[in-house]
CSV table of C-alpha atoms and ligand atoms in Angstrom, one decimal:
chain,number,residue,atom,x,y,z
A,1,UNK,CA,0.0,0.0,0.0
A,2,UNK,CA,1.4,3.4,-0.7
A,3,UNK,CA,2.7,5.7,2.0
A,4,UNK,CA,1.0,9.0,2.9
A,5,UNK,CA,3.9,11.5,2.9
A,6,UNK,CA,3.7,15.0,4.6
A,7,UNK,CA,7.7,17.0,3.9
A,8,UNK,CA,8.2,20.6,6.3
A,9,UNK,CA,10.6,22.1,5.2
A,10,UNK,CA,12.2,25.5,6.6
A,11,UNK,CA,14.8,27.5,6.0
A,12,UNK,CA,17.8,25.3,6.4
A,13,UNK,CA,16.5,24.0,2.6
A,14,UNK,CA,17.2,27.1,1.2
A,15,UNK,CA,20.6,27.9,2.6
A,16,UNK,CA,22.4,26.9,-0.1
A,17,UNK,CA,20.0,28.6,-2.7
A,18,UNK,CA,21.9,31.6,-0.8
A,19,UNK,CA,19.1,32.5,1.1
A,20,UNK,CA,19.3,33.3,4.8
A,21,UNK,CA,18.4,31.5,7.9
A,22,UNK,CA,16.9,32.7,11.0
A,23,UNK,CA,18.5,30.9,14.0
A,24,UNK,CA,21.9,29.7,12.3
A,25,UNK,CA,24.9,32.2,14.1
A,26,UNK,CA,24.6,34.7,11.2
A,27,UNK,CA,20.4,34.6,11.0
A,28,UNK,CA,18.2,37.0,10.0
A,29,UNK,CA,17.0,36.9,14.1
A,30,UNK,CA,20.5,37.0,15.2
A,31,UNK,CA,20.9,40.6,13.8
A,32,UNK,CA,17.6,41.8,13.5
A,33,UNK,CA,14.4,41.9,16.2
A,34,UNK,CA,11.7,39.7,14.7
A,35,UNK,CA,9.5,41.4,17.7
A,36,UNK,CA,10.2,44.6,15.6
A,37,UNK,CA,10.4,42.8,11.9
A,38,UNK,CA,7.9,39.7,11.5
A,39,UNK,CA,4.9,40.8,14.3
A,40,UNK,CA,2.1,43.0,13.5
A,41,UNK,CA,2.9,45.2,16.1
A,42,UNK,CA,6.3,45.7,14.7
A,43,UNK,CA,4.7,46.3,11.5
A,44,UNK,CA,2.2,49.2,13.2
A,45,UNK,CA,5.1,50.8,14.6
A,46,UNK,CA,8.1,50.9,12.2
A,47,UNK,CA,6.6,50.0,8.9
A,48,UNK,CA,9.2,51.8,7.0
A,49,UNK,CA,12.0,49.2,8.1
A,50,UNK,CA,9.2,46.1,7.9
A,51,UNK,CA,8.9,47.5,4.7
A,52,UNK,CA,12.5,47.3,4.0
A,53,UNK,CA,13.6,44.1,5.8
A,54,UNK,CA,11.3,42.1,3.3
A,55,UNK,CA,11.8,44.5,0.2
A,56,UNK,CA,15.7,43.2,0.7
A,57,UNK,CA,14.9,39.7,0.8
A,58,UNK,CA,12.5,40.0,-2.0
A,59,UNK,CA,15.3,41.5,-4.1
A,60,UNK,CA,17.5,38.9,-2.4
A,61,UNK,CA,15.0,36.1,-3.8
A,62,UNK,CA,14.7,37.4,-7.3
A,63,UNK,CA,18.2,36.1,-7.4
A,64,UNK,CA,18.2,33.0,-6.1
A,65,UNK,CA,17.5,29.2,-7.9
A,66,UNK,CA,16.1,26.5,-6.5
A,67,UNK,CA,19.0,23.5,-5.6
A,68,UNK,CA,18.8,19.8,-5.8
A,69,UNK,CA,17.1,19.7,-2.9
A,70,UNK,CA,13.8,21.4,-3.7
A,71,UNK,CA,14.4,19.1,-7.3
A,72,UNK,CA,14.6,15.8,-5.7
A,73,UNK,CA,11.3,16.6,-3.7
A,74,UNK,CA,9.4,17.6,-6.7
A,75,UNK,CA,10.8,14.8,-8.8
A,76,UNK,CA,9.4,12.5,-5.6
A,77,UNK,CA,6.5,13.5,-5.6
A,78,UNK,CA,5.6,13.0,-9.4
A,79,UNK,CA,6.9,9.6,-8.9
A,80,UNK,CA,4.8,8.6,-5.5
A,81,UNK,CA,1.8,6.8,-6.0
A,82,UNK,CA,-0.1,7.9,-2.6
A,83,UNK,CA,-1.0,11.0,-1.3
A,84,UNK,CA,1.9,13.4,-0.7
A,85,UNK,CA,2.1,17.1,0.6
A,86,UNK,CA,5.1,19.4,0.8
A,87,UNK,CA,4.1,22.1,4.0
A,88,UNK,CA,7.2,24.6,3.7
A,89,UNK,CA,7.9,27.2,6.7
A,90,UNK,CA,9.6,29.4,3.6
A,91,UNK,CA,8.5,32.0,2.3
A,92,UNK,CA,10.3,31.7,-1.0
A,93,UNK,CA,9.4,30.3,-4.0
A,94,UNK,CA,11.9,27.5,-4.5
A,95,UNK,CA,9.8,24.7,-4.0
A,96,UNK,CA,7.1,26.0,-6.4
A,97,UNK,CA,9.7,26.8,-9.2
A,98,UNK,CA,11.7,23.2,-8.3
A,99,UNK,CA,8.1,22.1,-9.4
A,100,UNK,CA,6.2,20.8,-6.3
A,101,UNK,CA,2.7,20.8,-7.0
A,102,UNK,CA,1.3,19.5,-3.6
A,103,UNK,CA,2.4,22.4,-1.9
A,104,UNK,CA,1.0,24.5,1.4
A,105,UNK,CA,3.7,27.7,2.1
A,106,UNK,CA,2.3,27.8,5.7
A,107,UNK,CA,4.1,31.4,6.5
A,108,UNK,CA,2.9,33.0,3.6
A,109,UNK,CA,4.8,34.2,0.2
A,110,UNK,CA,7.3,37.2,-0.5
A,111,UNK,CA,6.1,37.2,-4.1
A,112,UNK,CA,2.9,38.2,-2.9
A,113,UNK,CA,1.2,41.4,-1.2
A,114,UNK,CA,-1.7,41.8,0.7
A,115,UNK,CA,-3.8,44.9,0.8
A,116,UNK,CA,-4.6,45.5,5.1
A,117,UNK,CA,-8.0,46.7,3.9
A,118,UNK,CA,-9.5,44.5,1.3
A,119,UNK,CA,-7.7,41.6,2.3
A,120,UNK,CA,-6.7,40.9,-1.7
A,121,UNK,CA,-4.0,38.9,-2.0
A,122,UNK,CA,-1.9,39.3,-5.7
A,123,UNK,CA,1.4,38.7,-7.1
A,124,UNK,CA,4.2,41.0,-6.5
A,125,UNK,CA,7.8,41.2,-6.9
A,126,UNK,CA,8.8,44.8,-6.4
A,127,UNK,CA,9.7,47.0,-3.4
A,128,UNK,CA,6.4,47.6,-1.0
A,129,UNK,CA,6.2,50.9,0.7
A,130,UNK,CA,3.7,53.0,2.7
A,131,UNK,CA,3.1,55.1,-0.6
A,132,UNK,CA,2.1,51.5,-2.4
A,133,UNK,CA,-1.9,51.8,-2.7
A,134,UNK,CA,-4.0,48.2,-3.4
A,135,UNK,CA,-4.7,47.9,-7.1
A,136,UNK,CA,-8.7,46.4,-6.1
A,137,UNK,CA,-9.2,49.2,-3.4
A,138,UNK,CA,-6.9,51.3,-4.4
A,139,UNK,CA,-6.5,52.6,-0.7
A,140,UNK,CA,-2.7,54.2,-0.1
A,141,UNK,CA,-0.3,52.2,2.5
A,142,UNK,CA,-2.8,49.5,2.7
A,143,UNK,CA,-0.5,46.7,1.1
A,144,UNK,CA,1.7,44.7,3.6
A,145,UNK,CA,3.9,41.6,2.5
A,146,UNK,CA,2.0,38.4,2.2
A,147,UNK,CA,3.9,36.9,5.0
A,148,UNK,CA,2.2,35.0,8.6
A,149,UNK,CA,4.2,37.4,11.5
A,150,UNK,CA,4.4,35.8,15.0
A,151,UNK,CA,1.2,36.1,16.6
A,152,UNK,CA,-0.7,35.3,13.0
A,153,UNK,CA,-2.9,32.3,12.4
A,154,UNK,CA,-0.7,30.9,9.7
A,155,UNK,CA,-2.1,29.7,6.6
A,156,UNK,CA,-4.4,26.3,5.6
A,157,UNK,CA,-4.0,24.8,9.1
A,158,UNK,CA,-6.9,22.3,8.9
A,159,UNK,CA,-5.7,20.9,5.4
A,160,UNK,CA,-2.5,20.7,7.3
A,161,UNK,CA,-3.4,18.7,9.9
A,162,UNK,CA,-6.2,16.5,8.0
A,163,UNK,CA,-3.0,15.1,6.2
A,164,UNK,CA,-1.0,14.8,9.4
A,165,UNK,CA,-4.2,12.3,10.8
A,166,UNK,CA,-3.5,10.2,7.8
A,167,UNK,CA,0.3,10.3,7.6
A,168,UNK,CA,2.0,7.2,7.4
A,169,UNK,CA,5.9,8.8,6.7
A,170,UNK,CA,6.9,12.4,7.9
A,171,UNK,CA,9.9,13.9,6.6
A,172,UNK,CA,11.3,17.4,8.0
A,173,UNK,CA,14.4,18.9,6.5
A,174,UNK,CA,16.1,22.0,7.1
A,175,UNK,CA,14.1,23.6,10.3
A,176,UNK,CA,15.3,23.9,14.4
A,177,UNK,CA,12.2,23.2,15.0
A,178,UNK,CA,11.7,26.3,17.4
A,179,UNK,CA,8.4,28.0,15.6
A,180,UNK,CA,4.8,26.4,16.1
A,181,UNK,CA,2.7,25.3,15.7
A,182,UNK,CA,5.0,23.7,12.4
A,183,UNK,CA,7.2,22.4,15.3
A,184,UNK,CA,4.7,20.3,16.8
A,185,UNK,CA,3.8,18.5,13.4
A,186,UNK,CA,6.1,15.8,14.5
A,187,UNK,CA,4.1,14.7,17.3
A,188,UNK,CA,0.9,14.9,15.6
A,189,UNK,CA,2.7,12.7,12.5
A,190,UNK,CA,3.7,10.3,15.9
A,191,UNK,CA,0.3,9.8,17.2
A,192,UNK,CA,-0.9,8.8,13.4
A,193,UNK,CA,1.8,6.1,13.9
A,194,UNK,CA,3.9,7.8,10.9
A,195,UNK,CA,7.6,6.8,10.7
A,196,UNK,CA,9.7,10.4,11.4
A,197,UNK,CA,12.6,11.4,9.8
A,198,UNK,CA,14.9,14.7,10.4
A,199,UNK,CA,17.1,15.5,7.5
A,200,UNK,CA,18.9,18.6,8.7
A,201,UNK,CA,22.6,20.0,8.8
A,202,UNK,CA,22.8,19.8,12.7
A,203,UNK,CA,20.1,18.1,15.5
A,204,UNK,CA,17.9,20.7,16.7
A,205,UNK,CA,15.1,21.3,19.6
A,206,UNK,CA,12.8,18.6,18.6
A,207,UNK,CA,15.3,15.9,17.1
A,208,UNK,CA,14.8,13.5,20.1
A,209,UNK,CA,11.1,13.0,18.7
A,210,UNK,CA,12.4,11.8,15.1
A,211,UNK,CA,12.4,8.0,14.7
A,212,UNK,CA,15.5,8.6,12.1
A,213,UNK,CA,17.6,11.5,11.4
A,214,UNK,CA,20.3,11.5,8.6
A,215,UNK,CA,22.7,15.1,9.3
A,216,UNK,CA,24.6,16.9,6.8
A,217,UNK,CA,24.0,19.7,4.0
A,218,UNK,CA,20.4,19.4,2.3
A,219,UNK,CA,22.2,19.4,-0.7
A,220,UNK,CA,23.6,16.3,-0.3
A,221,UNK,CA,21.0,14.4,1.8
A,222,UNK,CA,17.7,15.2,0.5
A,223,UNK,CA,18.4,13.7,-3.2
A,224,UNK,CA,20.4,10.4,-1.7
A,225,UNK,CA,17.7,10.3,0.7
A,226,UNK,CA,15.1,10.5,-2.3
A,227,UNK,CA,16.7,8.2,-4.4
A,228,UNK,CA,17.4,5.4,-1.7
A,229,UNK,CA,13.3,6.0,-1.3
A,230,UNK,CA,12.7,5.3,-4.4
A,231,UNK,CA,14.9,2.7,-4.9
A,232,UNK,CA,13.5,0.3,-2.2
A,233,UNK,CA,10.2,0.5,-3.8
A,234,UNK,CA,11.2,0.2,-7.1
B,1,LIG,C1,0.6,31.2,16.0
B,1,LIG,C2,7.4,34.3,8.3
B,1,LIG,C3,-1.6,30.9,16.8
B,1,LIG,C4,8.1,35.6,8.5
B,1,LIG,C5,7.7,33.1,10.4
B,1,LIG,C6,3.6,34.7,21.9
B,1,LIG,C7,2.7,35.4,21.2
B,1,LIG,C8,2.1,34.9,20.0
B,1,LIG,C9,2.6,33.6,19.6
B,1,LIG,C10,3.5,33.0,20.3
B,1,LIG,C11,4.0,33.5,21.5
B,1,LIG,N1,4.9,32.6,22.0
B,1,LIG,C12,5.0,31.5,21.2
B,1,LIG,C13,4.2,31.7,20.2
B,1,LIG,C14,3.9,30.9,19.1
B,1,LIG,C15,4.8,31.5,18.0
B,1,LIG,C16,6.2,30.8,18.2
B,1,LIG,O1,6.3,29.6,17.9
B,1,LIG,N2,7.2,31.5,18.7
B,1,LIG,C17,8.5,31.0,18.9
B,1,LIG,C18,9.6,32.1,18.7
B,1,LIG,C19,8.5,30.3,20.2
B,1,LIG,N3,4.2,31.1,16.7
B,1,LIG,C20,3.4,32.0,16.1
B,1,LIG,O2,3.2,33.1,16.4
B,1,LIG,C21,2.7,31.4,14.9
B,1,LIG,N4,1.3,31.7,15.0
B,1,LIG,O3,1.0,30.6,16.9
B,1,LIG,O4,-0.8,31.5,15.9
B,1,LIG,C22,-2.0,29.5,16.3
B,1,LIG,C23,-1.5,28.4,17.0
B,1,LIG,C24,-1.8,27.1,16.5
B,1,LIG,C25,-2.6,27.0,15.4
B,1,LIG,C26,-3.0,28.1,14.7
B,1,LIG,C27,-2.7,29.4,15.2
B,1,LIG,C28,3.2,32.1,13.6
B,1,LIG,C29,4.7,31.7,13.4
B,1,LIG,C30,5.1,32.2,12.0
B,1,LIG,C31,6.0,33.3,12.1
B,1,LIG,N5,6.6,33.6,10.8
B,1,LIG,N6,8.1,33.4,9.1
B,1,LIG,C32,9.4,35.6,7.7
B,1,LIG,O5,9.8,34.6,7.1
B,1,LIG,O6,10.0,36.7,7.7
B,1,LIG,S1,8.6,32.1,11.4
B,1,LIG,C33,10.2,31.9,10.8
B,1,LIG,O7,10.7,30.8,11.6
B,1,LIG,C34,10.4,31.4,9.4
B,1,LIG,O8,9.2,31.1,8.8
B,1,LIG,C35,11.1,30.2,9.6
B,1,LIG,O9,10.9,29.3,8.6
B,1,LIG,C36,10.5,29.7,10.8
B,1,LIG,C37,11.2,28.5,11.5
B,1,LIG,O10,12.5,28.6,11.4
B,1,LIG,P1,13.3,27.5,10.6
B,1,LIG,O11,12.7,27.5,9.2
B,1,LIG,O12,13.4,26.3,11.3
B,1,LIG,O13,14.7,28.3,10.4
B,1,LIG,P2,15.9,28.3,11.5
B,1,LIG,O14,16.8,29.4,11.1
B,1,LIG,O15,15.3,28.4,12.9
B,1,LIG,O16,16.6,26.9,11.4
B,1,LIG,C38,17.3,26.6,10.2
B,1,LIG,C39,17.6,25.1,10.3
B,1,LIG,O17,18.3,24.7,9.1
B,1,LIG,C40,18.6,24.8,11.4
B,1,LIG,O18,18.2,23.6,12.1
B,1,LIG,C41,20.0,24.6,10.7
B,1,LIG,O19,20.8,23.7,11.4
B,1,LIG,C42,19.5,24.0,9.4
B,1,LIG,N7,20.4,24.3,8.2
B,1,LIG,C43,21.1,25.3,8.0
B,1,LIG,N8,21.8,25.2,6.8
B,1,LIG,C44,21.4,24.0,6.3
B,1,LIG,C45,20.5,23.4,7.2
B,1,LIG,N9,19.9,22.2,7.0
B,1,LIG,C46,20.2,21.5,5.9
B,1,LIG,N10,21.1,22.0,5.0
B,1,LIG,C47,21.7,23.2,5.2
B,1,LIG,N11,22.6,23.7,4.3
């Protein structure tokens, strides 16, 4: 019978892409205040520098490529028979342009806006500021990035956990565990009686939950982890 696979990922998958971290020694919350950066709050106060903090990693993003990590997940997902769904922490876009189809970005998107007043939610790729007006409402400094702060529900929770009930093998690569409620998606994978496996560079808060855990760059371990998959069900 084929496996139900849930993957969550965070950003320890995208490192090598050349795109930041949060809790590694040179994170994005080792030199910035996400109190002040990724929190509503912080965003009713300053919004000038939330403004700026994600306008940099949007640029930032617009230069980046997906790596063999976000490939071999895409290319295992195309070739799994049962149900599989890819819940990334990220807000990038690697994993959608690697080609995962399956896909829930739990903390929101960077290439996306989100107008305070309407609620619309469109594409965007350039710099947000509080002169940017929505283009349905067209109200002025209504657009904020597209992104769950702390504090925020975060996106398609009940989809997230319906496939959690069901899981049978749960995979999570790249993330320290410290955010929930992502974090806790290991013990809800455990009480479905899933096999749990860590693929990360280094063990983390949670690792002691993991039934298996393979360390080293996700460059390197996702695809031989993929491909050994594969292999014994070939
Ligand atoms: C919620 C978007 C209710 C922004 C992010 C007080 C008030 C309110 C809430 C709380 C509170 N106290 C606690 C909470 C809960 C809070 C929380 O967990 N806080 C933490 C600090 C304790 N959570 C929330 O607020 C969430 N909302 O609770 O709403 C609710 C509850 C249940 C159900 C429904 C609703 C919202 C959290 C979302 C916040 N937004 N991101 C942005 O990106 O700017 S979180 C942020 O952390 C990123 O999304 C990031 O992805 C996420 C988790 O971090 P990781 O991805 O794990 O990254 P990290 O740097 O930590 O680790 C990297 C890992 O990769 C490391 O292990 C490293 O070793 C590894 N690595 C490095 N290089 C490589 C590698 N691995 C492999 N290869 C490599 N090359």
């Amino acid at each position: 019978m084929a496996e139900n696979i849930v993957i969550l990922t965070g950003a320890g998958i995208s490192a090598e892409s050349g795109l930041g971290t949060f809790r590694d020694k040179d994170g994005a919350w080792a030199k910035f205040d996400w109190r002040k950066l990724a929190s509503p709050e912080g965003y009713g106060e300053d919004p000038i520098a939330v403004h700026d903090f994600y306008n940099a990693r949007r640029r930032g993003l617009l230069k980046a490529e997906p790596h063999g990590a976000h490939q071999a997940l895409a290319q295992w997902e195309a070739a799994h028979e049962g149900e599989f769904l890819l819940v990334t922490q990220n807000i990038d876009d690697l994993h959608l342009r690697a080609g995962s189809k399956n896909l829930i970005p739990m903390h929101g998107e960077l290439f996306k806006a989100r107008c305070s007043a309407c609620h619309h939610v469109y594409d965007w790729r350039e710099d947000l500021s509080i002169e940017s007006t929505c283009p349905r409402c067209q109200i002025r400094s209504g657009p904020r990035p597209h992104v769950v702060w702390f504090g925020e529900m975060p996106l398609e929770m009940e989809r997230i956990y319906r496939a959690l009930e069901s899981c049978t093998l749960f995979v999570a690569i790249g993330t320290s565990g410290t955010v929930y409620p992502a974090a806790g998606f290991v013990q809800d994978a455990k009480a479905a009686g899933a096999h749990t496996v860590e693929l990360c560079l280094e063990p983390g808060e949670i690792s002691v939950l993991f039934d298996e855990a393979i360390y080293g760059p996700a460059s390197e371990v996702v695809p031989h982890f993929v491909e050994t998959y594969l292999k014994s069900r070939a």
